[in-house]
């Protein structure tokens, strides 16, 4: 199984040691399986709300990862209800491939239910990145890493944050490092992502009563 470029980048951003990694909204479980193959944590958890998906993953894990050095568990549950308290140690929660509004609900619910747990989140929303960043700012999490990638002609921000305020780096409303480029290829991706995002919000501005002027200004300041 070959990971998409987007999932490969997400996978490569898992560099710390964690006791538990939660591959949330795992779908076919490709990301979690890759993390399991390289024993990225003591336990890799596969989480999805669709029973058929979890049954298929469970069968494949039984078949191919029965003697894996890392443990694995499957959970057919809503991401908002992760049973973190049942598992001691450090947690990385990965949420990718869903919209920003749903992602915000998950982050909010998890944060509200586990205010005292130190949790890292690795996030890759498919849209509404600005809204996700607003949520992370409101929760006062600290920024560990952020990258911008292009995969199959779509752009993705991947953001790694920690619920502790152990670094001085804060999440900014439109990102910082993602706009930096040290190669012409990267500069080109940055330029096209900015154009695409500004075009999107210009259309929103014309077609709705929602005020997005502040969002457009924030992105324009990146030029
Ligand atoms: C498009 S897939 C994303 C797969 C993978 N994470 C990726 O980035 O490619 C979205 C998955 O989210 C799952 N999902 C949607 N709502 C969910 C919820 N409330 N709790 C758990 N999984 C959910 C769906 O069943 C689906 O498998």
mmCIF file of C-alpha atoms and ligand atoms in Angstrom:
data_model
loop_
_atom_site.group_PDB
_atom_site.id
_atom_site.type_symbol
_atom_site.label_atom_id
_atom_site.label_comp_id
_atom_site.label_asym_id
_atom_site.label_seq_id
_atom_site.Cartn_x
_atom_site.Cartn_y
_atom_site.Cartn_z
ATOM 1 C CA UNK A 1 0.000 0.000 0.000
ATOM 2 C CA UNK A 2 1.501 3.327 -1.067
ATOM 3 C CA UNK A 3 0.582 6.440 0.868
ATOM 4 C CA UNK A 4 -0.539 9.542 -1.008
ATOM 5 C CA UNK A 5 1.917 12.442 -0.942
ATOM 6 C CA UNK A 6 -0.315 14.190 1.628
ATOM 7 C CA UNK A 7 -0.385 11.169 3.954
ATOM 8 C CA UNK A 8 3.363 10.668 3.499
ATOM 9 C CA UNK A 9 3.986 14.229 4.709
ATOM 10 C CA UNK A 10 1.687 13.734 7.680
ATOM 11 C CA UNK A 11 3.455 10.478 8.510
ATOM 12 C CA UNK A 12 6.873 12.134 8.329
ATOM 13 C CA UNK A 13 5.802 14.833 10.772
ATOM 14 C CA UNK A 14 5.464 12.204 13.520
ATOM 15 C CA UNK A 15 8.939 12.494 14.995
ATOM 16 C CA UNK A 16 8.454 12.476 18.780
ATOM 17 C CA UNK A 17 7.975 9.398 20.909
ATOM 18 C CA UNK A 18 4.378 8.909 21.937
ATOM 19 C CA UNK A 19 2.740 6.182 23.998
ATOM 20 C CA UNK A 20 -0.433 6.416 21.926
ATOM 21 C CA UNK A 21 -1.073 7.630 18.393
ATOM 22 C CA UNK A 22 -4.703 7.968 17.361
ATOM 23 C CA UNK A 23 -5.309 7.791 13.595
ATOM 24 C CA UNK A 24 -8.742 9.419 13.656
ATOM 25 C CA UNK A 25 -11.158 9.274 10.715
ATOM 26 C CA UNK A 26 -8.782 6.561 9.563
ATOM 27 C CA UNK A 27 -10.926 5.330 6.639
ATOM 28 C CA UNK A 28 -8.907 2.372 5.243
ATOM 29 C CA UNK A 29 -6.268 2.837 7.938
ATOM 30 C CA UNK A 30 -3.326 3.418 5.575
ATOM 31 C CA UNK A 31 -1.740 6.128 7.711
ATOM 32 C CA UNK A 32 -2.042 4.135 10.932
ATOM 33 C CA UNK A 33 -0.675 1.009 9.231
ATOM 34 C CA UNK A 34 2.363 2.936 8.056
ATOM 35 C CA UNK A 35 2.954 4.270 11.570
ATOM 36 C CA UNK A 36 2.525 0.757 12.933
ATOM 37 C CA UNK A 37 5.076 -0.615 10.458
ATOM 38 C CA UNK A 38 7.724 1.737 11.772
ATOM 39 C CA UNK A 39 6.648 1.319 15.425
ATOM 40 C CA UNK A 40 6.017 5.025 15.828
ATOM 41 C CA UNK A 41 4.315 4.513 19.205
ATOM 42 C CA UNK A 42 3.667 1.827 21.801
ATOM 43 C CA UNK A 43 0.066 1.626 20.571
ATOM 44 C CA UNK A 44 -1.462 2.805 17.306
ATOM 45 C CA UNK A 45 -5.228 3.335 17.535
ATOM 46 C CA UNK A 46 -7.418 3.163 14.432
ATOM 47 C CA UNK A 47 -10.608 5.209 14.833
ATOM 48 C CA UNK A 48 -13.537 5.519 12.468
ATOM 49 C CA UNK A 49 -17.289 5.785 12.877
ATOM 50 C CA UNK A 50 -18.145 3.362 10.034
ATOM 51 C CA UNK A 51 -18.384 -0.245 11.337
ATOM 52 C CA UNK A 52 -17.545 -1.880 7.975
ATOM 53 C CA UNK A 53 -14.299 0.084 7.727
ATOM 54 C CA UNK A 54 -13.225 -0.891 11.228
ATOM 55 C CA UNK A 55 -14.102 -4.564 10.636
ATOM 56 C CA UNK A 56 -11.979 -4.602 7.483
ATOM 57 C CA UNK A 57 -9.059 -2.899 9.246
ATOM 58 C CA UNK A 58 -9.325 -5.291 12.223
ATOM 59 C CA UNK A 59 -9.162 -8.293 9.856
ATOM 60 C CA UNK A 60 -6.149 -6.890 7.997
ATOM 61 C CA UNK A 61 -4.320 -6.062 11.213
ATOM 62 C CA UNK A 62 -4.992 -9.588 12.524
ATOM 63 C CA UNK A 63 -3.585 -10.950 9.290
ATOM 64 C CA UNK A 64 -0.506 -8.770 8.812
ATOM 65 C CA UNK A 65 0.356 -7.253 12.211
ATOM 66 C CA UNK A 66 -0.377 -10.042 14.699
ATOM 67 C CA UNK A 67 3.241 -10.159 15.862
ATOM 68 C CA UNK A 68 3.930 -6.456 15.481
ATOM 69 C CA UNK A 69 6.299 -4.997 18.088
ATOM 70 C CA UNK A 70 3.912 -2.092 18.525
ATOM 71 C CA UNK A 71 0.450 -2.817 19.829
ATOM 72 C CA UNK A 72 -2.656 -1.754 17.893
ATOM 73 C CA UNK A 73 -6.326 -1.267 18.683
ATOM 74 C CA UNK A 74 -9.383 -0.494 16.586
ATOM 75 C CA UNK A 75 -12.259 1.714 17.763
ATOM 76 C CA UNK A 76 -15.576 2.131 15.985
ATOM 77 C CA UNK A 77 -16.500 5.412 17.675
ATOM 78 C CA UNK A 78 -17.080 9.106 17.111
ATOM 79 C CA UNK A 79 -13.779 10.969 17.303
ATOM 80 C CA UNK A 80 -15.393 13.387 19.750
ATOM 81 C CA UNK A 81 -15.549 10.479 22.225
ATOM 82 C CA UNK A 82 -11.968 9.209 22.229
ATOM 83 C CA UNK A 83 -11.391 7.179 25.445
ATOM 84 C CA UNK A 84 -8.070 8.882 26.226
ATOM 85 C CA UNK A 85 -8.394 8.467 30.000
ATOM 86 C CA UNK A 86 -8.336 4.683 29.615
ATOM 87 C CA UNK A 87 -4.825 4.878 28.166
ATOM 88 C CA UNK A 88 -1.950 6.221 30.224
ATOM 89 C CA UNK A 89 0.956 8.070 28.663
ATOM 90 C CA UNK A 90 1.477 10.637 25.946
ATOM 91 C CA UNK A 91 -0.996 11.097 23.127
ATOM 92 C CA UNK A 92 -0.786 12.227 19.521
ATOM 93 C CA UNK A 93 -4.157 12.681 17.849
ATOM 94 C CA UNK A 94 -4.062 12.791 14.054
ATOM 95 C CA UNK A 95 -7.104 14.166 12.247
ATOM 96 C CA UNK A 96 -6.834 14.488 8.486
ATOM 97 C CA UNK A 97 -8.973 14.438 5.393
ATOM 98 C CA UNK A 98 -12.100 16.091 6.815
ATOM 99 C CA UNK A 99 -13.436 19.649 6.661
ATOM 100 C CA UNK A 100 -12.305 22.346 9.041
ATOM 101 C CA UNK A 101 -15.692 22.827 10.718
ATOM 102 C CA UNK A 102 -16.010 19.167 11.723
ATOM 103 C CA UNK A 103 -12.365 19.146 12.766
ATOM 104 C CA UNK A 104 -13.021 22.112 15.066
ATOM 105 C CA UNK A 105 -15.891 20.264 16.726
ATOM 106 C CA UNK A 106 -13.612 17.293 17.414
ATOM 107 C CA UNK A 107 -10.766 19.440 18.754
ATOM 108 C CA UNK A 108 -13.203 21.371 20.933
ATOM 109 C CA UNK A 109 -14.864 18.250 22.364
ATOM 110 C CA UNK A 110 -11.556 16.485 23.027
ATOM 111 C CA UNK A 111 -10.088 19.584 24.661
ATOM 112 C CA UNK A 112 -13.212 20.128 26.810
ATOM 113 C CA UNK A 113 -13.286 16.496 27.990
ATOM 114 C CA UNK A 114 -9.568 16.264 28.718
ATOM 115 C CA UNK A 115 -8.505 19.721 29.932
ATOM 116 C CA UNK A 116 -5.605 18.363 31.989
ATOM 117 C CA UNK A 117 -4.112 15.923 29.500
ATOM 118 C CA UNK A 118 -1.116 16.897 27.409
ATOM 119 C CA UNK A 119 -2.163 16.120 23.871
ATOM 120 C CA UNK A 120 -0.420 16.796 20.577
ATOM 121 C CA UNK A 121 -2.666 17.262 17.546
ATOM 122 C CA UNK A 122 -1.508 16.694 13.976
ATOM 123 C CA UNK A 123 -4.116 18.282 11.733
ATOM 124 C CA UNK A 124 -4.721 18.418 8.015
ATOM 125 C CA UNK A 125 -8.147 19.862 7.178
ATOM 126 C CA UNK A 126 -9.317 19.780 3.574
ATOM 127 C CA UNK A 127 -10.822 23.279 3.825
ATOM 128 C CA UNK A 128 -11.482 26.186 6.226
ATOM 129 C CA UNK A 129 -7.897 26.297 7.430
ATOM 130 C CA UNK A 130 -8.468 29.830 8.726
ATOM 131 C CA UNK A 131 -11.323 28.597 10.960
ATOM 132 C CA UNK A 132 -9.201 25.756 12.327
ATOM 133 C CA UNK A 133 -6.409 28.208 13.119
ATOM 134 C CA UNK A 134 -8.913 30.460 14.947
ATOM 135 C CA UNK A 135 -9.900 27.502 17.121
ATOM 136 C CA UNK A 136 -6.265 26.634 17.881
ATOM 137 C CA UNK A 137 -5.542 30.267 18.784
ATOM 138 C CA UNK A 138 -8.610 30.335 21.073
ATOM 139 C CA UNK A 139 -7.389 27.172 22.831
ATOM 140 C CA UNK A 140 -3.947 28.750 23.278
ATOM 141 C CA UNK A 141 -2.080 25.688 22.061
ATOM 142 C CA UNK A 142 1.585 25.912 21.118
ATOM 143 C CA UNK A 143 2.851 25.430 17.587
ATOM 144 C CA UNK A 144 5.395 22.668 16.945
ATOM 145 C CA UNK A 145 5.494 22.573 13.158
ATOM 146 C CA UNK A 146 3.513 23.599 10.104
ATOM 147 C CA UNK A 147 3.973 22.857 6.421
ATOM 148 C CA UNK A 148 2.205 23.583 3.161
ATOM 149 C CA UNK A 149 2.125 20.878 0.521
ATOM 150 C CA UNK A 150 0.579 20.317 -2.876
ATOM 151 C CA UNK A 151 -0.784 16.901 -3.760
ATOM 152 C CA UNK A 152 -2.730 16.122 -6.900
ATOM 153 C CA UNK A 153 -3.249 19.822 -7.615
ATOM 154 C CA UNK A 154 -4.719 20.495 -4.177
ATOM 155 C CA UNK A 155 -3.039 22.406 -1.375
ATOM 156 C CA UNK A 156 -2.911 21.239 2.228
ATOM 157 C CA UNK A 157 -1.720 22.841 5.440
ATOM 158 C CA UNK A 158 -0.448 20.327 7.975
ATOM 159 C CA UNK A 159 -0.269 21.727 11.491
ATOM 160 C CA UNK A 160 1.308 20.067 14.544
ATOM 161 C CA UNK A 161 0.378 21.640 17.890
ATOM 162 C CA UNK A 162 0.546 20.759 21.563
ATOM 163 C CA UNK A 163 -2.066 21.471 24.213
ATOM 164 C CA UNK A 164 0.753 22.579 26.534
ATOM 165 C CA UNK A 165 2.116 26.081 26.240
ATOM 166 C CA UNK A 166 5.669 24.729 26.501
ATOM 167 C CA UNK A 167 7.030 26.668 23.538
ATOM 168 C CA UNK A 168 6.767 30.387 22.804
ATOM 169 C CA UNK A 169 5.480 29.641 19.344
ATOM 170 C CA UNK A 170 1.826 30.336 18.892
ATOM 171 C CA UNK A 171 -0.457 29.473 15.999
ATOM 172 C CA UNK A 172 -1.098 32.481 13.755
ATOM 173 C CA UNK A 173 -4.323 33.160 11.869
ATOM 174 C CA UNK A 174 -2.956 32.396 8.397
ATOM 175 C CA UNK A 175 0.300 30.665 9.318
ATOM 176 C CA UNK A 176 3.941 31.732 9.282
ATOM 177 C CA UNK A 177 6.357 28.990 8.209
ATOM 178 C CA UNK A 178 4.008 27.775 5.479
ATOM 179 C CA UNK A 179 4.703 30.969 3.506
ATOM 180 C CA UNK A 180 8.487 30.589 3.631
ATOM 181 C CA UNK A 181 10.235 29.122 0.622
ATOM 182 C CA UNK A 182 13.830 28.135 0.050
ATOM 183 C CA UNK A 183 13.369 26.678 -3.427
ATOM 184 C CA UNK A 184 11.678 27.957 -6.570
ATOM 185 C CA UNK A 185 9.309 24.977 -6.498
ATOM 186 C CA UNK A 186 8.206 25.870 -2.971
ATOM 187 C CA UNK A 187 7.910 29.565 -3.892
ATOM 188 C CA UNK A 188 5.638 28.588 -6.741
ATOM 189 C CA UNK A 189 3.405 26.484 -4.456
ATOM 190 C CA UNK A 190 3.198 29.352 -1.951
ATOM 191 C CA UNK A 191 2.281 31.832 -4.679
ATOM 192 C CA UNK A 192 -0.450 29.636 -6.139
ATOM 193 C CA UNK A 193 -1.873 28.732 -2.715
ATOM 194 C CA UNK A 194 -2.131 32.399 -1.821
ATOM 195 C CA UNK A 195 -3.827 33.224 -5.130
ATOM 196 C CA UNK A 196 -6.260 30.351 -4.761
ATOM 197 C CA UNK A 197 -7.117 31.280 -1.174
ATOM 198 C CA UNK A 198 -7.624 34.975 -1.995
ATOM 199 C CA UNK A 199 -9.816 34.045 -4.973
ATOM 200 C CA UNK A 200 -11.884 31.786 -2.745
ATOM 201 C CA UNK A 201 -12.507 34.489 -0.142
ATOM 202 C CA UNK A 202 -13.236 37.100 -2.849
ATOM 203 C CA UNK A 203 -15.985 34.826 -4.135
ATOM 204 C CA UNK A 204 -17.304 34.348 -0.572
ATOM 205 C CA UNK A 205 -17.251 38.139 -0.109
ATOM 206 C CA UNK A 206 -19.324 38.672 -3.251
ATOM 207 C CA UNK A 207 -21.800 35.867 -2.654
ATOM 208 C CA UNK A 208 -22.696 36.119 1.019
ATOM 209 C CA UNK A 209 -23.461 38.489 3.842
ATOM 210 C CA UNK A 210 -20.642 37.013 5.954
ATOM 211 C CA UNK A 211 -17.877 39.554 6.461
ATOM 212 C CA UNK A 212 -14.572 38.055 5.386
ATOM 213 C CA UNK A 213 -12.678 41.345 4.968
ATOM 214 C CA UNK A 214 -10.441 40.565 7.944
ATOM 215 C CA UNK A 215 -9.575 37.162 6.455
ATOM 216 C CA UNK A 216 -8.688 38.692 3.089
ATOM 217 C CA UNK A 217 -6.532 41.353 4.782
ATOM 218 C CA UNK A 218 -4.742 38.716 6.848
ATOM 219 C CA UNK A 219 -3.841 36.728 3.713
ATOM 220 C CA UNK A 220 -2.921 39.883 1.743
ATOM 221 C CA UNK A 221 -0.426 40.781 4.480
ATOM 222 C CA UNK A 222 1.430 37.635 3.485
ATOM 223 C CA UNK A 223 2.214 38.992 0.023
HETATM 224 C C1 LIG B 1 -12.054 11.154 3.682
HETATM 225 S S1 LIG B 1 -11.807 10.039 4.970
HETATM 226 C C2 LIG B 1 -10.224 10.587 5.567
HETATM 227 C C3 LIG B 1 -9.243 9.455 5.559
HETATM 228 C C4 LIG B 1 -7.850 9.798 6.021
HETATM 229 N N1 LIG B 1 -7.829 10.327 7.377
HETATM 230 C C5 LIG B 1 -7.158 10.740 5.066
HETATM 231 O O1 LIG B 1 -6.746 11.821 5.485
HETATM 232 O O2 LIG B 1 -7.021 10.380 3.888
HETATM 233 C C6 LIG B 1 -12.909 10.605 6.226
HETATM 234 C C7 LIG B 1 -13.252 9.515 7.245
HETATM 235 O O3 LIG B 1 -13.823 10.151 8.390
HETATM 236 C C8 LIG B 1 -14.730 9.244 8.974
HETATM 237 N N2 LIG B 1 -15.590 9.988 9.915
HETATM 238 C C9 LIG B 1 -16.485 10.957 9.630
HETATM 239 N N3 LIG B 1 -17.050 11.432 10.756
HETATM 240 C C10 LIG B 1 -16.493 10.752 11.788
HETATM 241 C C11 LIG B 1 -16.660 10.778 13.202
HETATM 242 N N4 LIG B 1 -17.538 11.617 13.782
HETATM 243 N N5 LIG B 1 -15.904 9.970 13.959
HETATM 244 C C12 LIG B 1 -15.039 9.093 13.382
HETATM 245 N N6 LIG B 1 -14.832 9.013 12.046
HETATM 246 C C13 LIG B 1 -15.553 9.837 11.261
HETATM 247 C C14 LIG B 1 -15.441 8.664 7.752
HETATM 248 O O4 LIG B 1 -16.079 7.447 8.065
HETATM 249 C C15 LIG B 1 -14.287 8.508 6.768
HETATM 250 O O5 LIG B 1 -13.724 7.215 6.819
#
